[in-house]
Amino acid sequence: MSKTAKIIVILLAGIWLLITLYPFIFMLQTSMKTNMEYFTTSVWAFPENISLDNYLTAMNSGFIRFYLNSLFVTITSLVIIIISASMAAYMIAKIDFKLSNSVFSFFLAGMMIPIHITLIPVYRMTQTMGLYDKLTGLIGPYVAFSLPISIFILTGFIAEIPRELEEAAYIDGANIFQIFTKIIFPLIKPAVSTVAIYNLVLLWNEFIYALVLISNPDKWNLTLGLWNFQGQYGTNVPMVMTGVMLSVLPLLLFYIFLQEKVIKGMTAGAVKG
Amino acid sequence: MQKVSKLTIFLFLLPALLIFSLYMVAPIPLSAFYSFFRWKGFGERVFVGLSNWVELIGDGIFHKALFNNFKLVFLSLFGQLPIALALAILLAKKTRITDILKTIYFVPLLMSSVAVATLWSNIYDPNFGLLNMFLQTIGFENLFIDYLGNPKLALYSVIVAINWRYIPFYMILFLAAIKNIPDELYEASRVDGASKWENFRYITLPLLRPTIINASVLSLVGSLKFFDIVYVLTGGGPNNASELMATYMYKNAFNSLRMGYGSTIALALFIIAFTFSIIFMKVTKKGAK
């Protein structure tokens, strides 16, 4: 490589590193300052003391509950998504029936639907069903908008499983439920983990349905909680930055441990509608 | 193969079909229906015929929002994709350093939109924000740019934050595609004496074409229905300067309680996003031949 090309590459890499990384350094160091310290010292300065006081205050003013609420909604939705999507995908991929292709296209068309068109009807339905302001009210829409991509990924994967495996089990007297739970499901674990990770990141960070379907502070999820937290602490920048750090931390830890899987899961969602 | 009864097939499909139809499909005709009414979301629904649609066609704020959506489409396509591609090429050669860079570059994608918006509102703060502080540190001492408060700048400032968040996504997408290109192609061209630029121009770029088109469609559709970072960062303001179709729809429906008009905007958004993605896919497909 020529010398100039090398310099350009290093420059680009360095600039983008700074643009990505510095905001996190800023958040981390600011979150340890007191409000007074933030306004009287330089924004670039390190905190005078390493203190986790802001974190304690934030945890006690709601973040523990936000975590629990998000965890409940995300996990419940994921379980329902994985079960219902893999059941549907199994039929579409392996069983010959007349409407197989139509059913598949029907689900895939869902990727073209902007969720905004569903907001008003879903808001009304949720109220009618008595689920407004309940965490369980979020699960329906969360599962519904995750299904198209999940079914797409799982169908592709199940279609690759050789038929002989099912046939052998059938000859041994297994029925279709047993084949699904004992043969198919264990084999599709890699695809299930992709689907789980992709939807986990999406649902953990979901904002608009929560905004529309939840108003009670006891039921705020992490995004809604952070949104209100920054409204409440407005000018207390260190506290607001603490809130952002707390909201990012769980997925960040998850990412540190399962890096390659997370990256793979996030790319799997890149399917055009 | 074993015989599977129609009932069994139906039962396996039922949970997914039911939830998906109820929450994703039924709302489309329902929204179309609501668009003919004046309605607060509770109480009486008053049939108003096409008057919501007539209002939409003459609504200056909606026009502005639509125009802003197109600006976002344009600046996302030409902001996110080239930078993402450059970063992906930079990371293509696997070394310890590029591994670390990739790990770090990816992180903004894990943040929620609310977190991204909260962070950027502090970067943009005119008095204490990082950006103005940085400009002052490097010598522009009397500079106080109000990035989000100035109607001329607000939309562009928001778009920068959006690009910051989404570039890593396209970078990872391109990187995966680049890694799929067989090494033999580059080896063959090296034997033929091709330069790095020629490699890029005649091997990498043509083979990335499907991925670039895919990424463009995602970016186009995503930009037409964009909502959350804008809503949290500026609420569409100041004075509708950064309004998008989705923020305008949300504000009409849930702040002004104009559910009928909100449904009309939502349906328009749906039709516009749908039409443009179809056109875009047709055009790019034709170009591929």
PDB file of C-alpha atoms in Angstrom, chain B:
ATOM      1  CA  MET B   1     -43.515 -39.071   4.506  1.00  0.00           C
ATOM      2  CA  GLN B   2     -46.056 -39.213   7.255  1.00  0.00           C
ATOM      3  CA  LYS B   3     -49.599 -37.977   6.757  1.00  0.00           C
ATOM      4  CA  VAL B   4     -50.283 -34.852   8.733  1.00  0.00           C
ATOM      5  CA  SER B   5     -53.904 -33.929   9.205  1.00  0.00           C
ATOM      6  CA  LYS B   6     -55.183 -30.494   8.236  1.00  0.00           C
ATOM      7  CA  LEU B   7     -56.103 -29.905  11.853  1.00  0.00           C
ATOM      8  CA  THR B   8     -52.553 -30.556  13.045  1.00  0.00           C
ATOM      9  CA  ILE B   9     -51.143 -28.160  10.455  1.00  0.00           C
ATOM     10  CA  PHE B  10     -53.659 -25.561  11.498  1.00  0.00           C
ATOM     11  CA  LEU B  11     -52.833 -25.978  15.189  1.00  0.00           C
ATOM     12  CA  PHE B  12     -49.119 -25.570  14.561  1.00  0.00           C
ATOM     13  CA  LEU B  13     -49.698 -22.379  12.586  1.00  0.00           C
ATOM     14  CA  LEU B  14     -52.406 -21.006  14.850  1.00  0.00           C
ATOM     15  CA  PRO B  15     -50.448 -19.165  17.580  1.00  0.00           C
ATOM     16  CA  ALA B  16     -48.263 -17.256  15.107  1.00  0.00           C
ATOM     17  CA  LEU B  17     -51.115 -16.561  12.694  1.00  0.00           C
ATOM     18  CA  LEU B  18     -53.397 -15.342  15.428  1.00  0.00           C
ATOM     19  CA  ILE B  19     -50.984 -12.923  17.108  1.00  0.00           C
ATOM     20  CA  PHE B  20     -49.604 -11.655  13.794  1.00  0.00           C
ATOM     21  CA  SER B  21     -53.042 -11.101  12.239  1.00  0.00           C
ATOM     22  CA  LEU B  22     -54.447  -9.406  15.299  1.00  0.00           C
ATOM     23  CA  TYR B  23     -51.605  -6.969  15.957  1.00  0.00           C
ATOM     24  CA  MET B  24     -49.990  -6.410  12.554  1.00  0.00           C
ATOM     25  CA  VAL B  25     -52.525  -7.094   9.805  1.00  0.00           C
ATOM     26  CA  ALA B  26     -55.937  -6.157  11.208  1.00  0.00           C
ATOM     27  CA  PRO B  27     -54.687  -2.650  12.146  1.00  0.00           C
ATOM     28  CA  ILE B  28     -54.241  -1.761   8.455  1.00  0.00           C
ATOM     29  CA  PRO B  29     -57.947  -1.937   7.473  1.00  0.00           C
ATOM     30  CA  LEU B  30     -58.833  -0.561  10.911  1.00  0.00           C
ATOM     31  CA  SER B  31     -56.632   2.495  10.332  1.00  0.00           C
ATOM     32  CA  ALA B  32     -58.189   2.958   6.911  1.00  0.00           C
ATOM     33  CA  PHE B  33     -61.606   2.818   8.577  1.00  0.00           C
ATOM     34  CA  TYR B  34     -60.655   5.311  11.318  1.00  0.00           C
ATOM     35  CA  SER B  35     -59.386   7.742   8.685  1.00  0.00           C
ATOM     36  CA  PHE B  36     -63.000   8.543   7.761  1.00  0.00           C
ATOM     37  CA  PHE B  37     -63.886   9.680  11.274  1.00  0.00           C
ATOM     38  CA  ARG B  38     -63.308  12.485  13.712  1.00  0.00           C
ATOM     39  CA  TRP B  39     -62.499  10.723  16.943  1.00  0.00           C
ATOM     40  CA  LYS B  40     -60.729  11.362  20.232  1.00  0.00           C
ATOM     41  CA  GLY B  41     -59.940   7.688  20.853  1.00  0.00           C
ATOM     42  CA  PHE B  42     -62.834   7.420  23.256  1.00  0.00           C
ATOM     43  CA  GLY B  43     -66.479   8.423  23.055  1.00  0.00           C
ATOM     44  CA  GLU B  44     -68.316   9.114  19.866  1.00  0.00           C
ATOM     45  CA  ARG B  45     -66.877   8.564  16.387  1.00  0.00           C
ATOM     46  CA  VAL B  46     -68.167  11.151  13.932  1.00  0.00           C
ATOM     47  CA  PHE B  47     -68.162  10.133  10.273  1.00  0.00           C
ATOM     48  CA  VAL B  48     -66.523  12.905   8.250  1.00  0.00           C
ATOM     49  CA  GLY B  49     -66.114  11.237   4.850  1.00  0.00           C
ATOM     50  CA  LEU B  50     -62.935  12.237   3.063  1.00  0.00           C
ATOM     51  CA  SER B  51     -62.348  15.419   5.021  1.00  0.00           C
ATOM     52  CA  ASN B  52     -59.272  14.015   6.851  1.00  0.00           C
ATOM     53  CA  TRP B  53     -57.754  13.146   3.485  1.00  0.00           C
ATOM     54  CA  VAL B  54     -58.590  16.572   2.072  1.00  0.00           C
ATOM     55  CA  GLU B  55     -56.961  18.130   5.128  1.00  0.00           C
ATOM     56  CA  LEU B  56     -53.852  15.957   4.706  1.00  0.00           C
ATOM     57  CA  ILE B  57     -53.395  16.998   1.087  1.00  0.00           C
ATOM     58  CA  GLY B  58     -53.515  20.666   2.049  1.00  0.00           C
ATOM     59  CA  ASP B  59     -51.585  20.338   5.323  1.00  0.00           C
ATOM     60  CA  GLY B  60     -48.379  22.376   5.141  1.00  0.00           C
ATOM     61  CA  ILE B  61     -46.851  20.640   8.164  1.00  0.00           C
ATOM     62  CA  PHE B  62     -47.411  17.227   6.602  1.00  0.00           C
ATOM     63  CA  HIS B  63     -45.724  18.450   3.400  1.00  0.00           C
ATOM     64  CA  LYS B  64     -42.814  19.695   5.462  1.00  0.00           C
ATOM     65  CA  ALA B  65     -42.644  16.376   7.334  1.00  0.00           C
ATOM     66  CA  LEU B  66     -42.682  14.421   4.072  1.00  0.00           C
ATOM     67  CA  PHE B  67     -39.935  16.641   2.647  1.00  0.00           C
ATOM     68  CA  ASN B  68     -37.905  16.115   5.843  1.00  0.00           C
ATOM     69  CA  ASN B  69     -38.355  12.354   5.459  1.00  0.00           C
ATOM     70  CA  PHE B  70     -36.891  12.589   1.967  1.00  0.00           C
ATOM     71  CA  LYS B  71     -33.980  14.644   3.239  1.00  0.00           C
ATOM     72  CA  LEU B  72     -33.425  11.939   5.838  1.00  0.00           C
ATOM     73  CA  VAL B  73     -33.578   9.244   3.140  1.00  0.00           C
ATOM     74  CA  PHE B  74     -31.026  11.089   1.026  1.00  0.00           C
ATOM     75  CA  LEU B  75     -28.639  11.932   3.857  1.00  0.00           C
ATOM     76  CA  SER B  76     -28.872   8.417   5.303  1.00  0.00           C
ATOM     77  CA  LEU B  77     -28.153   6.745   1.963  1.00  0.00           C
ATOM     78  CA  PHE B  78     -25.237   9.033   1.174  1.00  0.00           C
ATOM     79  CA  GLY B  79     -24.066   9.490   4.755  1.00  0.00           C
ATOM     80  CA  GLN B  80     -24.381   6.043   6.291  1.00  0.00           C
ATOM     81  CA  LEU B  81     -23.584   3.715   3.428  1.00  0.00           C
ATOM     82  CA  PRO B  82     -20.298   5.191   2.123  1.00  0.00           C
ATOM     83  CA  ILE B  83     -18.846   5.615   5.622  1.00  0.00           C
ATOM     84  CA  ALA B  84     -20.032   2.126   6.576  1.00  0.00           C
ATOM     85  CA  LEU B  85     -18.452   0.689   3.427  1.00  0.00           C
ATOM     86  CA  ALA B  86     -15.157   2.485   4.065  1.00  0.00           C
ATOM     87  CA  LEU B  87     -15.057   1.196   7.640  1.00  0.00           C
ATOM     88  CA  ALA B  88     -15.930  -2.333   6.508  1.00  0.00           C
ATOM     89  CA  ILE B  89     -13.076  -2.333   3.970  1.00  0.00           C
ATOM     90  CA  LEU B  90     -10.778  -1.054   6.662  1.00  0.00           C
ATOM     91  CA  LEU B  91     -11.767  -3.904   8.956  1.00  0.00           C
ATOM     92  CA  ALA B  92     -11.738  -6.597   6.263  1.00  0.00           C
ATOM     93  CA  LYS B  93      -8.183  -7.705   6.956  1.00  0.00           C
ATOM     94  CA  LYS B  94      -8.391  -9.652  10.205  1.00  0.00           C
ATOM     95  CA  THR B  95      -5.754  -8.579  12.716  1.00  0.00           C
ATOM     96  CA  ARG B  96      -5.777  -8.004  16.469  1.00  0.00           C
ATOM     97  CA  ILE B  97      -6.238  -4.275  15.923  1.00  0.00           C
ATOM     98  CA  THR B  98      -9.118  -4.586  13.460  1.00  0.00           C
ATOM     99  CA  ASP B  99     -10.792  -7.049  15.831  1.00  0.00           C
ATOM    100  CA  ILE B 100     -10.667  -4.527  18.659  1.00  0.00           C
ATOM    101  CA  LEU B 101     -11.843  -1.738  16.347  1.00  0.00           C
ATOM    102  CA  LYS B 102     -14.767  -3.825  15.152  1.00  0.00           C
ATOM    103  CA  THR B 103     -15.790  -4.581  18.720  1.00  0.00           C
ATOM    104  CA  ILE B 104     -15.789  -0.891  19.635  1.00  0.00           C
ATOM    105  CA  TYR B 105     -17.348   0.406  16.409  1.00  0.00           C
ATOM    106  CA  PHE B 106     -20.326  -1.886  16.959  1.00  0.00           C
ATOM    107  CA  VAL B 107     -21.309  -0.573  20.399  1.00  0.00           C
ATOM    108  CA  PRO B 108     -23.649   2.350  19.474  1.00  0.00           C
ATOM    109  CA  LEU B 109     -25.944  -0.221  17.886  1.00  0.00           C
ATOM    110  CA  LEU B 110     -26.633  -1.697  21.323  1.00  0.00           C
ATOM    111  CA  MET B 111     -27.968   1.570  22.714  1.00  0.00           C
ATOM    112  CA  SER B 112     -31.673   2.282  22.766  1.00  0.00           C
ATOM    113  CA  SER B 113     -32.879   5.251  20.731  1.00  0.00           C
ATOM    114  CA  VAL B 114     -33.737   7.034  23.959  1.00  0.00           C
ATOM    115  CA  ALA B 115     -30.178   6.541  25.227  1.00  0.00           C
ATOM    116  CA  VAL B 116     -28.709   7.763  21.908  1.00  0.00           C
ATOM    117  CA  ALA B 117     -30.970  10.809  21.926  1.00  0.00           C
ATOM    118  CA  THR B 118     -30.205  11.626  25.560  1.00  0.00           C
ATOM    119  CA  LEU B 119     -26.483  11.389  24.925  1.00  0.00           C
ATOM    120  CA  TRP B 120     -26.678  13.588  21.830  1.00  0.00           C
ATOM    121  CA  SER B 121     -28.825  16.211  23.475  1.00  0.00           C
ATOM    122  CA  ASN B 122     -25.899  16.679  25.865  1.00  0.00           C
ATOM    123  CA  ILE B 123     -23.394  16.718  23.033  1.00  0.00           C
ATOM    124  CA  TYR B 124     -25.465  19.435  21.329  1.00  0.00           C
ATOM    125  CA  ASP B 125     -26.236  21.555  24.392  1.00  0.00           C
ATOM    126  CA  PRO B 126     -25.334  25.121  23.351  1.00  0.00           C
ATOM    127  CA  ASN B 127     -23.785  26.138  26.700  1.00  0.00           C
ATOM    128  CA  PHE B 128     -22.234  23.019  28.159  1.00  0.00           C
ATOM    129  CA  GLY B 129     -22.415  20.512  25.307  1.00  0.00           C
ATOM    130  CA  LEU B 130     -19.373  18.555  24.194  1.00  0.00           C
ATOM    131  CA  LEU B 131     -19.445  19.835  20.638  1.00  0.00           C
ATOM    132  CA  ASN B 132     -19.373  23.536  21.458  1.00  0.00           C
ATOM    133  CA  MET B 133     -16.805  22.874  24.194  1.00  0.00           C
ATOM    134  CA  PHE B 134     -14.654  21.080  21.660  1.00  0.00           C
ATOM    135  CA  LEU B 135     -14.958  23.939  19.173  1.00  0.00           C
ATOM    136  CA  GLN B 136     -14.010  26.391  21.921  1.00  0.00           C
ATOM    137  CA  THR B 137     -11.048  24.282  22.971  1.00  0.00           C
ATOM    138  CA  ILE B 138      -9.663  24.277  19.440  1.00  0.00           C
ATOM    139  CA  GLY B 139      -9.979  28.052  19.199  1.00  0.00           C
ATOM    140  CA  PHE B 140     -13.487  29.142  18.232  1.00  0.00           C
ATOM    141  CA  GLU B 141     -13.910  30.899  21.555  1.00  0.00           C
ATOM    142  CA  ASN B 142     -17.087  32.857  20.946  1.00  0.00           C
ATOM    143  CA  LEU B 143     -18.983  30.117  19.236  1.00  0.00           C
ATOM    144  CA  PHE B 144     -22.324  29.132  20.701  1.00  0.00           C
ATOM    145  CA  ILE B 145     -24.149  27.123  18.097  1.00  0.00           C
ATOM    146  CA  ASP B 146     -27.625  26.033  19.098  1.00  0.00           C
ATOM    147  CA  TYR B 147     -27.697  22.788  17.137  1.00  0.00           C
ATOM    148  CA  LEU B 148     -31.183  21.691  18.097  1.00  0.00           C
ATOM    149  CA  GLY B 149     -32.785  25.062  18.808  1.00  0.00           C
ATOM    150  CA  ASN B 150     -31.960  26.627  15.453  1.00  0.00           C
ATOM    151  CA  PRO B 151     -34.673  25.628  12.949  1.00  0.00           C
ATOM    152  CA  LYS B 152     -32.156  25.699  10.100  1.00  0.00           C
ATOM    153  CA  LEU B 153     -29.860  23.224  11.845  1.00  0.00           C
ATOM    154  CA  ALA B 154     -32.178  21.008  13.879  1.00  0.00           C
ATOM    155  CA  LEU B 155     -32.939  18.389  11.236  1.00  0.00           C
ATOM    156  CA  TYR B 156     -29.306  18.044  10.161  1.00  0.00           C
ATOM    157  CA  SER B 157     -28.120  17.781  13.760  1.00  0.00           C
ATOM    158  CA  VAL B 158     -30.622  15.014  14.385  1.00  0.00           C
ATOM    159  CA  ILE B 159     -29.523  13.216  11.210  1.00  0.00           C
ATOM    160  CA  VAL B 160     -25.905  13.231  12.407  1.00  0.00           C
ATOM    161  CA  ALA B 161     -27.010  11.475  15.609  1.00  0.00           C
ATOM    162  CA  ILE B 162     -29.061   8.975  13.575  1.00  0.00           C
ATOM    163  CA  ASN B 163     -26.091   8.227  11.329  1.00  0.00           C
ATOM    164  CA  TRP B 164     -23.834   7.743  14.342  1.00  0.00           C
ATOM    165  CA  ARG B 165     -26.187   5.071  15.605  1.00  0.00           C
ATOM    166  CA  TYR B 166     -26.813   3.227  12.327  1.00  0.00           C
ATOM    167  CA  ILE B 167     -23.434   3.295  10.547  1.00  0.00           C
ATOM    168  CA  PRO B 168     -22.215   0.307  12.641  1.00  0.00           C
ATOM    169  CA  PHE B 169     -25.161  -1.739  11.415  1.00  0.00           C
ATOM    170  CA  TYR B 170     -24.342  -1.255   7.729  1.00  0.00           C
ATOM    171  CA  MET B 171     -20.649  -1.646   8.489  1.00  0.00           C
ATOM    172  CA  ILE B 172     -21.255  -5.123   9.928  1.00  0.00           C
ATOM    173  CA  LEU B 173     -23.493  -5.972   6.981  1.00  0.00           C
ATOM    174  CA  PHE B 174     -20.815  -4.973   4.439  1.00  0.00           C
ATOM    175  CA  LEU B 175     -18.093  -6.657   6.454  1.00  0.00           C
ATOM    176  CA  ALA B 176     -19.946  -9.982   6.390  1.00  0.00           C
ATOM    177  CA  ALA B 177     -20.371  -9.669   2.611  1.00  0.00           C
ATOM    178  CA  ILE B 178     -16.722  -8.784   2.039  1.00  0.00           C
ATOM    179  CA  LYS B 179     -15.622 -11.815   4.045  1.00  0.00           C
ATOM    180  CA  ASN B 180     -17.736 -13.993   1.748  1.00  0.00           C
ATOM    181  CA  ILE B 181     -15.723 -12.996  -1.309  1.00  0.00           C
ATOM    182  CA  PRO B 182     -13.347 -15.896  -2.069  1.00  0.00           C
ATOM    183  CA  ASP B 183      -9.653 -15.077  -1.629  1.00  0.00           C
ATOM    184  CA  GLU B 184      -8.836 -16.826  -4.920  1.00  0.00           C
ATOM    185  CA  LEU B 185     -10.352 -13.915  -6.833  1.00  0.00           C
ATOM    186  CA  TYR B 186      -7.908 -11.482  -5.256  1.00  0.00           C
ATOM    187  CA  GLU B 187      -5.019 -13.892  -5.709  1.00  0.00           C
ATOM    188  CA  ALA B 188      -5.823 -14.301  -9.387  1.00  0.00           C
ATOM    189  CA  SER B 189      -5.981 -10.574  -9.892  1.00  0.00           C
ATOM    190  CA  ARG B 190      -2.730 -10.110  -7.963  1.00  0.00           C
ATOM    191  CA  VAL B 191      -1.061 -12.497 -10.391  1.00  0.00           C
ATOM    192  CA  ASP B 192      -2.454 -10.360 -13.187  1.00  0.00           C
ATOM    193  CA  GLY B 193      -0.796  -7.352 -11.565  1.00  0.00           C
ATOM    194  CA  ALA B 194      -3.921  -5.482 -10.471  1.00  0.00           C
ATOM    195  CA  SER B 195      -3.619  -2.600  -8.028  1.00  0.00           C
ATOM    196  CA  LYS B 196      -5.535  -2.324  -4.749  1.00  0.00           C
ATOM    197  CA  TRP B 197      -7.869   0.191  -6.315  1.00  0.00           C
ATOM    198  CA  GLU B 198      -8.492  -2.096  -9.291  1.00  0.00           C
ATOM    199  CA  ASN B 199      -9.224  -4.943  -6.884  1.00  0.00           C
ATOM    200  CA  PHE B 200     -11.779  -2.812  -5.135  1.00  0.00           C
ATOM    201  CA  ARG B 201     -13.275  -1.430  -8.336  1.00  0.00           C
ATOM    202  CA  TYR B 202     -13.476  -4.694 -10.298  1.00  0.00           C
ATOM    203  CA  ILE B 203     -13.876  -7.372  -7.613  1.00  0.00           C
ATOM    204  CA  THR B 204     -15.116  -6.044  -4.274  1.00  0.00           C
ATOM    205  CA  LEU B 205     -17.606  -3.464  -5.500  1.00  0.00           C
ATOM    206  CA  PRO B 206     -19.386  -5.598  -8.130  1.00  0.00           C
ATOM    207  CA  LEU B 207     -19.664  -8.535  -5.731  1.00  0.00           C
ATOM    208  CA  LEU B 208     -21.010  -6.263  -3.014  1.00  0.00           C
ATOM    209  CA  ARG B 209     -23.715  -4.953  -5.289  1.00  0.00           C
ATOM    210  CA  PRO B 210     -26.551  -7.131  -3.890  1.00  0.00           C
ATOM    211  CA  THR B 211     -25.567  -6.201  -0.334  1.00  0.00           C
ATOM    212  CA  ILE B 212     -25.398  -2.506  -1.214  1.00  0.00           C
ATOM    213  CA  ILE B 213     -28.865  -2.695  -2.778  1.00  0.00           C
ATOM    214  CA  ASN B 214     -30.206  -4.576   0.234  1.00  0.00           C
ATOM    215  CA  ALA B 215     -28.680  -1.999   2.576  1.00  0.00           C
ATOM    216  CA  SER B 216     -30.143   0.844   0.488  1.00  0.00           C
ATOM    217  CA  VAL B 217     -33.634  -0.623   0.705  1.00  0.00           C
ATOM    218  CA  LEU B 218     -33.321  -1.028   4.466  1.00  0.00           C
ATOM    219  CA  SER B 219     -32.022   2.497   4.832  1.00  0.00           C
ATOM    220  CA  LEU B 220     -34.761   3.913   2.565  1.00  0.00           C
ATOM    221  CA  VAL B 221     -37.619   2.164   4.318  1.00  0.00           C
ATOM    222  CA  GLY B 222     -36.140   2.851   7.752  1.00  0.00           C
ATOM    223  CA  SER B 223     -35.793   6.555   6.963  1.00  0.00           C
ATOM    224  CA  LEU B 224     -39.347   6.901   5.660  1.00  0.00           C
ATOM    225  CA  LYS B 225     -40.813   5.500   8.870  1.00  0.00           C
ATOM    226  CA  PHE B 226     -38.248   6.960  11.260  1.00  0.00           C
ATOM    227  CA  PHE B 227     -39.501   8.053  14.660  1.00  0.00           C
ATOM    228  CA  ASP B 228     -37.787   7.609  17.987  1.00  0.00           C
ATOM    229  CA  ILE B 229     -34.445   9.468  18.000  1.00  0.00           C
ATOM    230  CA  VAL B 230     -36.172  12.497  16.456  1.00  0.00           C
ATOM    231  CA  TYR B 231     -39.091  12.337  18.855  1.00  0.00           C
ATOM    232  CA  VAL B 232     -36.850  12.219  21.925  1.00  0.00           C
ATOM    233  CA  LEU B 233     -34.242  14.694  20.671  1.00  0.00           C
ATOM    234  CA  THR B 234     -36.424  17.510  19.296  1.00  0.00           C
ATOM    235  CA  GLY B 235     -40.028  16.303  19.349  1.00  0.00           C
ATOM    236  CA  GLY B 236     -40.119  17.420  15.708  1.00  0.00           C
ATOM    237  CA  GLY B 237     -39.331  21.002  16.662  1.00  0.00           C
ATOM    238  CA  PRO B 238     -38.471  23.763  16.840  1.00  0.00           C
ATOM    239  CA  ASN B 239     -41.621  24.866  15.060  1.00  0.00           C
ATOM    240  CA  ASN B 240     -41.874  21.598  13.058  1.00  0.00           C
ATOM    241  CA  ALA B 241     -38.374  22.154  11.624  1.00  0.00           C
ATOM    242  CA  SER B 242     -37.422  18.501  12.196  1.00  0.00           C
ATOM    243  CA  GLU B 243     -40.928  17.049  11.909  1.00  0.00           C
ATOM    244  CA  LEU B 244     -41.215  13.637  10.253  1.00  0.00           C
ATOM    245  CA  MET B 245     -44.371  11.833   9.122  1.00  0.00           C
ATOM    246  CA  ALA B 246     -44.210   9.432  12.075  1.00  0.00           C
ATOM    247  CA  THR B 247     -43.631  12.137  14.718  1.00  0.00           C
ATOM    248  CA  TYR B 248     -46.448  14.215  13.241  1.00  0.00           C
ATOM    249  CA  MET B 249     -48.698  11.166  13.238  1.00  0.00           C
ATOM    250  CA  TYR B 250     -47.884  10.386  16.864  1.00  0.00           C
ATOM    251  CA  LYS B 251     -48.433  13.968  18.021  1.00  0.00           C
ATOM    252  CA  ASN B 252     -51.785  14.234  16.258  1.00  0.00           C
ATOM    253  CA  ALA B 253     -53.035  10.923  17.587  1.00  0.00           C
ATOM    254  CA  PHE B 254     -51.724  10.866  21.136  1.00  0.00           C
ATOM    255  CA  ASN B 255     -51.058  14.497  22.096  1.00  0.00           C
ATOM    256  CA  SER B 256     -53.906  16.289  20.297  1.00  0.00           C
ATOM    257  CA  LEU B 257     -56.138  13.198  20.463  1.00  0.00           C
ATOM    258  CA  ARG B 258     -56.995  13.474  16.787  1.00  0.00           C
ATOM    259  CA  MET B 259     -57.099   9.717  16.218  1.00  0.00           C
ATOM    260  CA  GLY B 260     -58.920   9.981  12.905  1.00  0.00           C
ATOM    261  CA  TYR B 261     -56.402  12.381  11.412  1.00  0.00           C
ATOM    262  CA  GLY B 262     -53.551  10.416  13.002  1.00  0.00           C
ATOM    263  CA  SER B 263     -54.803   7.272  11.255  1.00  0.00           C
ATOM    264  CA  THR B 264     -54.905   9.186   7.972  1.00  0.00           C
ATOM    265  CA  ILE B 265     -51.256  10.219   8.358  1.00  0.00           C
ATOM    266  CA  ALA B 266     -50.308   6.650   9.357  1.00  0.00           C
ATOM    267  CA  LEU B 267     -51.978   5.242   6.279  1.00  0.00           C
ATOM    268  CA  ALA B 268     -50.290   7.824   4.055  1.00  0.00           C
ATOM    269  CA  LEU B 269     -46.931   6.883   5.618  1.00  0.00           C
ATOM    270  CA  PHE B 270     -47.636   3.220   4.943  1.00  0.00           C
ATOM    271  CA  ILE B 271     -48.594   3.845   1.301  1.00  0.00           C
ATOM    272  CA  ILE B 272     -45.598   6.117   0.665  1.00  0.00           C
ATOM    273  CA  ALA B 273     -43.088   3.742   2.299  1.00  0.00           C
ATOM    274  CA  PHE B 274     -44.546   0.769   0.465  1.00  0.00           C
ATOM    275  CA  THR B 275     -44.609   2.474  -2.944  1.00  0.00           C
ATOM    276  CA  PHE B 276     -41.077   3.797  -2.695  1.00  0.00           C
ATOM    277  CA  SER B 277     -39.576   0.517  -1.598  1.00  0.00           C
ATOM    278  CA  ILE B 278     -41.304  -1.277  -4.510  1.00  0.00           C
ATOM    279  CA  ILE B 279     -40.123   1.328  -7.011  1.00  0.00           C
ATOM    280  CA  PHE B 280     -36.619   1.271  -5.583  1.00  0.00           C
ATOM    281  CA  MET B 281     -36.418  -2.527  -5.778  1.00  0.00           C
ATOM    282  CA  LYS B 282     -37.761  -2.553  -9.373  1.00  0.00           C
ATOM    283  CA  VAL B 283     -35.267   0.092 -10.498  1.00  0.00           C
ATOM    284  CA  THR B 284     -32.263  -1.551  -8.865  1.00  0.00           C
ATOM    285  CA  LYS B 285     -33.252  -4.946 -10.224  1.00  0.00           C
ATOM    286  CA  LYS B 286     -33.437  -3.567 -13.738  1.00  0.00           C
ATOM    287  CA  GLY B 287     -30.033  -1.916 -13.321  1.00  0.00           C
ATOM    288  CA  ALA B 288     -28.552  -5.257 -12.338  1.00  0.00           C
ATOM    289  CA  LYS B 289     -29.106  -6.804 -15.765  1.00  0.00           C
TER     290      LYS B 289
END
